[in-house]
Every structure is written in C-alpha cells, then in structure tokens.
Coordinates of C-alpha atoms and ligand atoms in Angstrom, one line a residue:
X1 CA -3.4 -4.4 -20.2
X2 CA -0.1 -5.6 -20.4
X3 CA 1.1 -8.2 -18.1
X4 CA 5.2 -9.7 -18.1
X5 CA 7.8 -10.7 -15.8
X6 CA 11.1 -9.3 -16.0
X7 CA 14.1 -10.5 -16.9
X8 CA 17.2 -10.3 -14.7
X9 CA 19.5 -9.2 -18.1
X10 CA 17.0 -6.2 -18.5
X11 CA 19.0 -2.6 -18.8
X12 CA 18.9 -0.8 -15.2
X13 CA 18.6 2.4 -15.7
X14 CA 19.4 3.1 -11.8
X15 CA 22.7 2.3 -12.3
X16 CA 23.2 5.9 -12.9
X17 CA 21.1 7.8 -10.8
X18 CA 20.8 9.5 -7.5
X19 CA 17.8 8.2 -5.7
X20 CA 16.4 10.0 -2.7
X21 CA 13.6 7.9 -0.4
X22 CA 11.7 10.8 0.8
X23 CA 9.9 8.9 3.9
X24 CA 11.0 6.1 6.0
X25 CA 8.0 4.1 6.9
X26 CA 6.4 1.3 5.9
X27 CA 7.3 1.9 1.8
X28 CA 10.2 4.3 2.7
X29 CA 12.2 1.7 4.6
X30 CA 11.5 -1.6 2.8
X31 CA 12.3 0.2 -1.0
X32 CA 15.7 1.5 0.7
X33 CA 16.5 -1.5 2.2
X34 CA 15.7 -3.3 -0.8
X35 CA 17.5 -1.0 -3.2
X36 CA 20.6 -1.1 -1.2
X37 CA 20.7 -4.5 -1.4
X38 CA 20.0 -4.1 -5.3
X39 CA 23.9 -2.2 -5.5
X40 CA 21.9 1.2 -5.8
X41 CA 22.7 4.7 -3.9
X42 CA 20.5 5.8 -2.2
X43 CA 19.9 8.9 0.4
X44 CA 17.3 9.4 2.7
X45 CA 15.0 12.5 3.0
X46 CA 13.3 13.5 6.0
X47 CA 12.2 16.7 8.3
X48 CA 14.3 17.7 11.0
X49 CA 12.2 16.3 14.0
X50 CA 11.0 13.6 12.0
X51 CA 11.3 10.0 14.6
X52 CA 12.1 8.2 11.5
X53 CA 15.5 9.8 11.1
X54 CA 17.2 8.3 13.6
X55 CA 16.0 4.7 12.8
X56 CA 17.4 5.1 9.3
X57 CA 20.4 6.6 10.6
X58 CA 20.9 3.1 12.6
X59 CA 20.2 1.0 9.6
X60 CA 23.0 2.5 7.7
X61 CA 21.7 5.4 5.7
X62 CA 22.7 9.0 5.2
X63 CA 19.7 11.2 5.7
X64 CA 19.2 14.7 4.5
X65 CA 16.7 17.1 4.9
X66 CA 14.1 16.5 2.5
X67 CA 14.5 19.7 -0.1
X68 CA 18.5 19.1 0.5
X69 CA 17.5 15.4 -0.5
X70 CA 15.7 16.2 -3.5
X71 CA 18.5 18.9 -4.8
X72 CA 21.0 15.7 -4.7
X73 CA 19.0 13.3 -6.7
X74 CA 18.0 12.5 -9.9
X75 CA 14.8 10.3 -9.1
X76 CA 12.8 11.4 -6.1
X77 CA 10.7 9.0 -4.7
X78 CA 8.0 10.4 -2.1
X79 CA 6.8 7.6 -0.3
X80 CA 5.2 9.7 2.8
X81 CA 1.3 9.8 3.4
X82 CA -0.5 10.5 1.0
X83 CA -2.6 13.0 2.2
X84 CA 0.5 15.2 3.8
X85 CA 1.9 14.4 -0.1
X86 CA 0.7 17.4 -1.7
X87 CA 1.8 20.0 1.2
X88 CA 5.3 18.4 0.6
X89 CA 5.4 18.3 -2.4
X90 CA 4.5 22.3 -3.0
X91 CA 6.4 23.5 0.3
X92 CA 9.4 21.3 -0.5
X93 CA 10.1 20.0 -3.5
X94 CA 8.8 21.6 -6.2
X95 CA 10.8 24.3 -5.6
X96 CA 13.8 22.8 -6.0
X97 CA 13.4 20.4 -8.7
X98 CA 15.1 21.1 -11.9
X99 CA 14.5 19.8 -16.0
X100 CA 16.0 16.0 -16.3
X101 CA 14.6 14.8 -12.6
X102 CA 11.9 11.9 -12.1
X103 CA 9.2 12.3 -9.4
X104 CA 8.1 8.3 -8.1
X105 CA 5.0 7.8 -6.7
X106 CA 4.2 4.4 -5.0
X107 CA 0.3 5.2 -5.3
X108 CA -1.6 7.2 -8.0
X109 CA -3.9 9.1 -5.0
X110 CA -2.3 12.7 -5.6
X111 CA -1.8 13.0 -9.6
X112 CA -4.9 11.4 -10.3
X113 CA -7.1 14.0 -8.3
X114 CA -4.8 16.8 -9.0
X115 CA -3.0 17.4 -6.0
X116 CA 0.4 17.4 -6.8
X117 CA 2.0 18.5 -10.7
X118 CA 5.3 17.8 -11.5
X119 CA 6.4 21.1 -13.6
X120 CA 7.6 21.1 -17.2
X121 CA 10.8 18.6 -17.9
X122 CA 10.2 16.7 -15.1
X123 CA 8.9 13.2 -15.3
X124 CA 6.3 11.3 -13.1
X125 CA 6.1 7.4 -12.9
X126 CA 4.5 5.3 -10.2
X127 CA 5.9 2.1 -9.5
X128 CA 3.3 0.2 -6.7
X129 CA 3.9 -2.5 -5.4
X130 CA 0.7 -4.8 -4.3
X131 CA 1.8 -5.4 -0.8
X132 CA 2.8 -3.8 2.4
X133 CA 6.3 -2.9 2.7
X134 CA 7.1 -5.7 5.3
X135 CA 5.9 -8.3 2.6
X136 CA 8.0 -6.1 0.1
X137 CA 10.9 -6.8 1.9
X138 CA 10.2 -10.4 2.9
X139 CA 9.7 -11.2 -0.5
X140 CA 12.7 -9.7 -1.7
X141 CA 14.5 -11.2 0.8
X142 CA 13.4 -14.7 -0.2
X143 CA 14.1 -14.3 -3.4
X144 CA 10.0 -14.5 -4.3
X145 CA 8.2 -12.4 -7.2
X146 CA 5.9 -10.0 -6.2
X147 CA 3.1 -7.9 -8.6
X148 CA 3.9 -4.4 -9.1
X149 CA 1.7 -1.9 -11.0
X150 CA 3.4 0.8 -13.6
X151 CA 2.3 3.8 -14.9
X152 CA 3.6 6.7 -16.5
X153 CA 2.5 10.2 -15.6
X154 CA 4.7 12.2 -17.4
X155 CA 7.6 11.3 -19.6
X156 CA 9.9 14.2 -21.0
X157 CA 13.3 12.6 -20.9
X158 CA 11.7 9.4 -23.0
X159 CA 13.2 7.2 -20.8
X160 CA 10.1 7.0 -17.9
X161 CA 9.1 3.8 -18.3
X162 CA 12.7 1.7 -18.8
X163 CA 13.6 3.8 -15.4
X164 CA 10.1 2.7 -13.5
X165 CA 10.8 -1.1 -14.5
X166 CA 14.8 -1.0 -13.3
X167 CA 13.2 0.7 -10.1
X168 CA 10.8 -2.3 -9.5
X169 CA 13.2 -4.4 -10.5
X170 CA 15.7 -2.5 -7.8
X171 CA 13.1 -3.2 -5.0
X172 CA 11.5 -6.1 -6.1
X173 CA 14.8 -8.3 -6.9
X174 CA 14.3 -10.9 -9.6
X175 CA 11.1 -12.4 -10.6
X176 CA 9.4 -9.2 -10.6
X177 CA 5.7 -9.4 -12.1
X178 CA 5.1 -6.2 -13.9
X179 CA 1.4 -5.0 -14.6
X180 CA 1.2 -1.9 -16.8
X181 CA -1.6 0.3 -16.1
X182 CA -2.9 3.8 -15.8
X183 CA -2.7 6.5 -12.8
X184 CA -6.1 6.5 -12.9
X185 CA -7.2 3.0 -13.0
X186 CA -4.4 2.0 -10.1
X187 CA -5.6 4.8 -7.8
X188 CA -9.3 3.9 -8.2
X189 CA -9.6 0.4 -8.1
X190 CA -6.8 0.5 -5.4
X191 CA -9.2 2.7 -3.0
X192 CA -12.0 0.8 -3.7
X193 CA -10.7 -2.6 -3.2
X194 CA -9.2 -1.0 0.3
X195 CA -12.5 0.5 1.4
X196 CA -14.8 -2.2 0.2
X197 CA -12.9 -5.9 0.2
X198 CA -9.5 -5.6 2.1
X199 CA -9.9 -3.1 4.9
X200 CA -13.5 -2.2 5.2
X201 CA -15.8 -4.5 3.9
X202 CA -14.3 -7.5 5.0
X203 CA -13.0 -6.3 8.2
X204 CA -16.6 -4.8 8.9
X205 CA -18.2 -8.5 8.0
X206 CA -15.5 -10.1 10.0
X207 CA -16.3 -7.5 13.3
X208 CA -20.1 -8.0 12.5
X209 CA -19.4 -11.7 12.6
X210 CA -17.8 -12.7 15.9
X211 CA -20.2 -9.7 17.5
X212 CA -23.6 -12.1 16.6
X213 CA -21.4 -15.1 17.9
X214 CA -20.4 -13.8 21.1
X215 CA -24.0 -12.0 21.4
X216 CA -25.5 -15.6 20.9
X217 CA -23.0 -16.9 23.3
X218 CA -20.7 -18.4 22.3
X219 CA -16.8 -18.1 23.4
X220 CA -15.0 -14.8 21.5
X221 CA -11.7 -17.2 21.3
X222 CA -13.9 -19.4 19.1
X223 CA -15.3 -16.7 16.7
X224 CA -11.8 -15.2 16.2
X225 CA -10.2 -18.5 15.6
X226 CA -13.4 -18.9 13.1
X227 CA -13.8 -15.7 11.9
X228 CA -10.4 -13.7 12.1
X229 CA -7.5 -17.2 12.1
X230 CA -9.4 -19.4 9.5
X231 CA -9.9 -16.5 7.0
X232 CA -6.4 -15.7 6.7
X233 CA -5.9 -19.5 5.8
X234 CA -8.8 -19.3 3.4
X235 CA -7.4 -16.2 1.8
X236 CA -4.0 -17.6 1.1
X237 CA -5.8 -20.8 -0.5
X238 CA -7.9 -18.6 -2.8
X239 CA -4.9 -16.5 -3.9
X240 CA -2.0 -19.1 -4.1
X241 CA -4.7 -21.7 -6.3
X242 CA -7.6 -19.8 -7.7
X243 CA -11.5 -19.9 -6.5
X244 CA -11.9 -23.7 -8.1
X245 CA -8.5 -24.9 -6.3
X246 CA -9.7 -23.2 -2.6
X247 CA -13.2 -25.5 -3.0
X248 CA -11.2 -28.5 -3.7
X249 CA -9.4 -27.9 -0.6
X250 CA -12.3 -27.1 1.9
X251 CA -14.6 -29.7 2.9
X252 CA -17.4 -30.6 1.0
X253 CA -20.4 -29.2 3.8
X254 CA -17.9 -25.7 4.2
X255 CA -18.5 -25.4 0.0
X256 CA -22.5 -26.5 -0.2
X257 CA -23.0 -24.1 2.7
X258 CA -20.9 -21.2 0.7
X259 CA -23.0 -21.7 -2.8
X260 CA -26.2 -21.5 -0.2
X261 CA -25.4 -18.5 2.4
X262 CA -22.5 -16.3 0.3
X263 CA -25.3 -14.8 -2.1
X264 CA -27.5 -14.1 0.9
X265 CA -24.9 -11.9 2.8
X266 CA -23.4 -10.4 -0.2
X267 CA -26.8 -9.8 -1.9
X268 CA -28.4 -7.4 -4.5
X269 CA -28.4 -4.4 -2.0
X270 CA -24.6 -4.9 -1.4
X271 CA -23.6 -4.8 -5.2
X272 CA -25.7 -1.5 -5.3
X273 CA -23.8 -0.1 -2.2
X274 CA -20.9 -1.0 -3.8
X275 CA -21.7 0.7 -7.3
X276 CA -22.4 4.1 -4.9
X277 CA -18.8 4.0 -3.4
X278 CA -17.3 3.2 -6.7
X279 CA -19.2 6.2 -8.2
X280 CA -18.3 8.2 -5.3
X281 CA -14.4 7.3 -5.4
X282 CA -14.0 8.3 -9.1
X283 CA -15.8 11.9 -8.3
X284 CA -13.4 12.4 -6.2
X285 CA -16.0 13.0 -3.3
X286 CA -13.5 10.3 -0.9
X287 CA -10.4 12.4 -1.8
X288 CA -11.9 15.6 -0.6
X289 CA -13.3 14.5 2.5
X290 CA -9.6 13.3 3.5
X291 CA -8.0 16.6 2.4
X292 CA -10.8 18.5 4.1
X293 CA -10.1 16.1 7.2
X294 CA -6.6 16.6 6.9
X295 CA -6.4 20.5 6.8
X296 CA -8.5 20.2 10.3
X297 CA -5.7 17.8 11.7
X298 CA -7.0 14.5 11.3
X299 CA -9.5 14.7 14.8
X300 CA -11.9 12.9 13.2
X301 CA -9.5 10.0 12.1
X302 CA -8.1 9.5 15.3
X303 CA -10.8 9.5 17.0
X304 CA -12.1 7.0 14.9
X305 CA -8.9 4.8 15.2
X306 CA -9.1 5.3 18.8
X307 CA -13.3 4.0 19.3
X308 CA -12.1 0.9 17.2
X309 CA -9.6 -0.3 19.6
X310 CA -12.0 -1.5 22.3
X311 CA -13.8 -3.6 19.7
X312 CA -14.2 -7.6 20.9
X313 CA -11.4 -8.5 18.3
X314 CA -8.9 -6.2 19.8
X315 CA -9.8 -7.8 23.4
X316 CA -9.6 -11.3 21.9
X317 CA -6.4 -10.5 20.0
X318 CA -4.6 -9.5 23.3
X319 CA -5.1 -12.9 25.1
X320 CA -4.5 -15.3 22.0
X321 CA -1.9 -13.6 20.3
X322 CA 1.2 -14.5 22.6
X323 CA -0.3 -18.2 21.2
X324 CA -0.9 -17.4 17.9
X325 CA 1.9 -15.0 17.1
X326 CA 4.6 -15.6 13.9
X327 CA 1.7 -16.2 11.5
X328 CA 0.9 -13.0 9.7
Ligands
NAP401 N1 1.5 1.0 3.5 C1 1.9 0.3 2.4 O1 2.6 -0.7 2.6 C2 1.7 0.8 1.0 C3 1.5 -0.2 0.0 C4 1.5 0.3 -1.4 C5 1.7 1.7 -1.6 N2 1.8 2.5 -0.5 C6 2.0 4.0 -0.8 O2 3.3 4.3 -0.3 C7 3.3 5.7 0.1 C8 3.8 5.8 1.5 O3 2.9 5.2 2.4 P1 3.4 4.5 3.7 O4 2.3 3.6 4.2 O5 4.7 3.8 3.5 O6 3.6 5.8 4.7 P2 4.0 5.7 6.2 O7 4.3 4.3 6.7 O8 2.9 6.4 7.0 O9 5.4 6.5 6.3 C9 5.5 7.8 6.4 C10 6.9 8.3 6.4 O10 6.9 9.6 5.9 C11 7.7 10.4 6.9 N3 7.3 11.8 6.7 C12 6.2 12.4 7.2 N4 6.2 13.7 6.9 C13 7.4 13.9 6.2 C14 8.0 15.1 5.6 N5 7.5 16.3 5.8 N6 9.2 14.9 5.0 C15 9.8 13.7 4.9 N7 9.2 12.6 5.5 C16 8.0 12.7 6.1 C17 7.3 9.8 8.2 O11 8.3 10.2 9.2 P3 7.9 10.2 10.8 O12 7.1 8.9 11.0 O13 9.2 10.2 11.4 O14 7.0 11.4 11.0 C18 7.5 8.3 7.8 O15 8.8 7.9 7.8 C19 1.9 6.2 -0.1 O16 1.7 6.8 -1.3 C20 1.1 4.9 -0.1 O17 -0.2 4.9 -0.7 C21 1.9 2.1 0.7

C-alpha cells in the first residue's frame, strides 16, 4: 500500500478539463464548492425536479440536466446514491459518453459488484475521501489535510491516476494525504467498517447502553452525556494520538476498567459475528439486498429509519441539544 502527501507544485491535470458534479448533496456540494475555490470549472448536473437544483443555483453554479451535463465535460463525477448509481448511469450517461472522458466515483460500491461499466476508452478512478462532505469542506476551508483513498478502475488515456490526485488535490486543498488502494479493498472494508464499527456496531452498543441505564434507573441526560457526548471526546483522543496516547489521557480507574470489561463485551462470539458479515459483504450478499430493496422503493428502509427515531437517544437529543449544540 502506498501512502504520501502531496505536494502543492504537483502537475494539475484539471487545469484543462470540464468537470461536471453530477449530484448536489452531501459529496456533490462540498467537492464543488471546494473545486471552485481550487480555480476549477465546474457545472452542475441534476434532474429536472431535482430540490437540489435550486440550492446550487443560489450558491453560484450553472446546472444542467444531467446527460446535457455529462455531453459538456471531460471528467464526470457521479456523486448521487449509490444505489440509484447504476440506473443513472445506464439511463443517462452511458449513453452519451464518448472515447477520452473519465467517470469519478467517490466510493467503489457499484464497479466493484458490477453495477455500473464504463465502455471502452473511457476511464474510471475513485477518488474518496474519508469524511462526510461537511468535514470535506471544513477541512478544506481551514487549510487542514484530510485522507483520501485512490484507485484506478480503468485507465485508457494513461493519464488516470495523475488526473485522480489533481482532483483530490482540487477538493482537498493542500496537505492532501493520499492512500492508494484498490476498488475492491476500499469498497469492502469501507462497508464493513460502516455496518460493524462506525454506524452499526457502535451506534447499536451506544443505544444498547443508555437503554440498560435508563432501564436500571438512572437519568437518560446522564447516559447520553456518558454514553453518546463522552464518546465523541474519546474518539477524537484515539484518532488525533493513537490507542497508547488516549490511555495516557483518561484516568487511571477509566483504563483498568477498559483492559477488565472491553474483552467481555467485545468477546469471542462478536469476532465470529464479525467474520460472518465480512464474508457476507465480499459475496456480495449486502449489495443485493439493497438493490433488491431499492427496485421495491426503499419501504423497508424508511420504515426502518422511521422506527429508529422514537429511540431514547433521539428523545434525549431533543432536550440537550439546544445546550450542547456547535460540537459535532
Ligand atoms: N455521505 C458522505 O459524506 C460520503 C463520504 C464518502 C463517500 N461518499 C460517496 O459519495 C457518493 C454520493 O453520496 P452522498 O452521501 O453525497 O449522496 P447524497 O447526499 O444522498 O446526495 C444525493 C444527490 O444526488 C442527487 N440526485 C438524485 N438522483 C439524481 C439524478 N437522477 N441525477 C442527478 N442527481 C441526482 C440528489 O438530488 P435531490 O436531493 O435534489 O433529489 C442529491 O443532490 C456516494 O458514492 C457515496 O458512497 C459519501
């Protein structure tokens, strides 16, 4: 694996090209707002009814219709869901894409399980950055480095990969921490870090958490400030000075009581359930639930969504944020 920060003399191959956002949401909007700010011209693609349009139109950009987007631009860059990515992409812009064009993906979800094919002469790069696009855009516009992962998909024109660095470099601003990797290995580990650290598993232990406080008693403003406030705090020590620098900054009975309790909640039994999803993710088994899910309209999902929102956290969240709010 190859790991570097670039330089700000490297060549920028976007000086030259066309770029079309296709999507203005959470990626969509922080990359263009980003890339303008880089010096690079940029359009806009959206549908016609699409609520987005009008936002972006008020922020200063020219939108097009998506497949008029794509016929004007020389690097496409679909950042819309991506399970509606592979209906887009074979209803609207594969048919109009032409030899010489780059296709950017900011996640690896629909090449890697062969949902969407660039055709022959066109090139495919990812460029991902880890972080939501607000951080994206917070970072760039504090001047701070960010990680992005690169990978190459396709590369006809021989230039893919000096064209996926300028572009992180374009959105990322200087600094910019580059890890070359595969579409593969970015998609997997990227949906199994999602489902069983970052927005399952520890949001599940968090829920589970305050649930047997409040059950046992105790105030839910209590647990959350614990459970929910604390972890964030925890999180940013880990990741800003490494698992030996966040002990030396808790107290001494917080790290005897980690070495003691941590293997008993994340036991044997957990690292097997864990081996199941990872298996499970690299079949492809998650993939085609979520395309199956989505051909049937996404019920399920919302519905799910929806059950969630009455959970203690939620309640607890709605009388302590106007307290709490500013710290993300
Ligand atoms: N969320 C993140 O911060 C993050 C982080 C790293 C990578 N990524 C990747 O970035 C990509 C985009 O994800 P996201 O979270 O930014 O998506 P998102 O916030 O859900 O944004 C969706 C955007 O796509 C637009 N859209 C929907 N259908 C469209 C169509 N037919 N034509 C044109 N635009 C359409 C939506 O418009 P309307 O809302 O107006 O319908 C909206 O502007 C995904 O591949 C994702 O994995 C995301």
């Amino acid at each position: 694996m190859k790991l570097y920060r670039l330089k700000p003399d490297a060549p920028d191959l976007l000086e030259k090209k066309r770029v079309a956002i296709i999507g203005y949401g959470n990626q969509g909007r922080a990359q263009a707002l980003n890339l303008r700010d880089s010096g690079k011209q940029i359009i806009i693609g959206l549908y016609p009814e699409s609520p987005s349009w009008r936002r972006a139109e008020e922020e200063g950009f020219q939108v097009l219709r998506d497949g008029e987007a794509v016929e004007w631009a020389d690097l496409i860059c679909i950042l819309v869901p991506d399970e509606k990515q592979p209906q887009i992409f074979q209803e609207v812009i594969k048919p109009r894409l032409r030899k010489g064009q780059t296709i950017l993906l900011a996640h690896g979800f629909s090449f890697h399980f062969g949902l969407l094919s660039p055709p022959e002469g066109v090139d495919l790069i990812m460029v991902a950055p880890k972080g939501p696009g607000q951080l994206l855009r917070e970072a760039f516009t504090k001047k701070m480095g960010l990680p992005f992962l690169v990978a190459i998909g396709r590369d006809f024109s021989g230039e893919a990969k000096p064209l996926a660095l300028s572009y992180a470099q374009g959105i990322g601003g200087q600094g910019v921490v580059i890890v070359e990797t595969t579409f593969e290995e970015e998609t997997i580990t990227d949906l199994f870090g999602e489902q069983v650290v970052l927005c399952g598993g520890v949001v599940e232990l968090v829920k589970s958490a305050v649930e047997v406080l409040t059950e046992a008693g105790f105030s839910p403003e209590n647990a959350y400030f614990e459970c929910v406030y604390e972890l964030g705090l925890i999180v940013d020590l880990l990741s800003r000075y490494g698992l030996a620098g966040m002990r030396e900054r808790i107290s001494n009975l917080a790290e005897y009581g980690a070495y003691l309790t941590g293997p008993r909640i994340i036991d044997k039994r957990v690292r097997k359930k864990m081996k199941e999803v990872l298996a499970e993710i690299r079949e492809g088994k998650f993939a085609n639930i979520l395309m199956k899910e989505t051909k049937k309209g996404g019920g399920k999902y919302l519905l799910l969504r929806e059950e969630e929102k009455e959970n203690v956290l939620n309640q607890t969240w709605r009388r302590l944020s106007p307290f709490i709010k500013g710290r993300a």
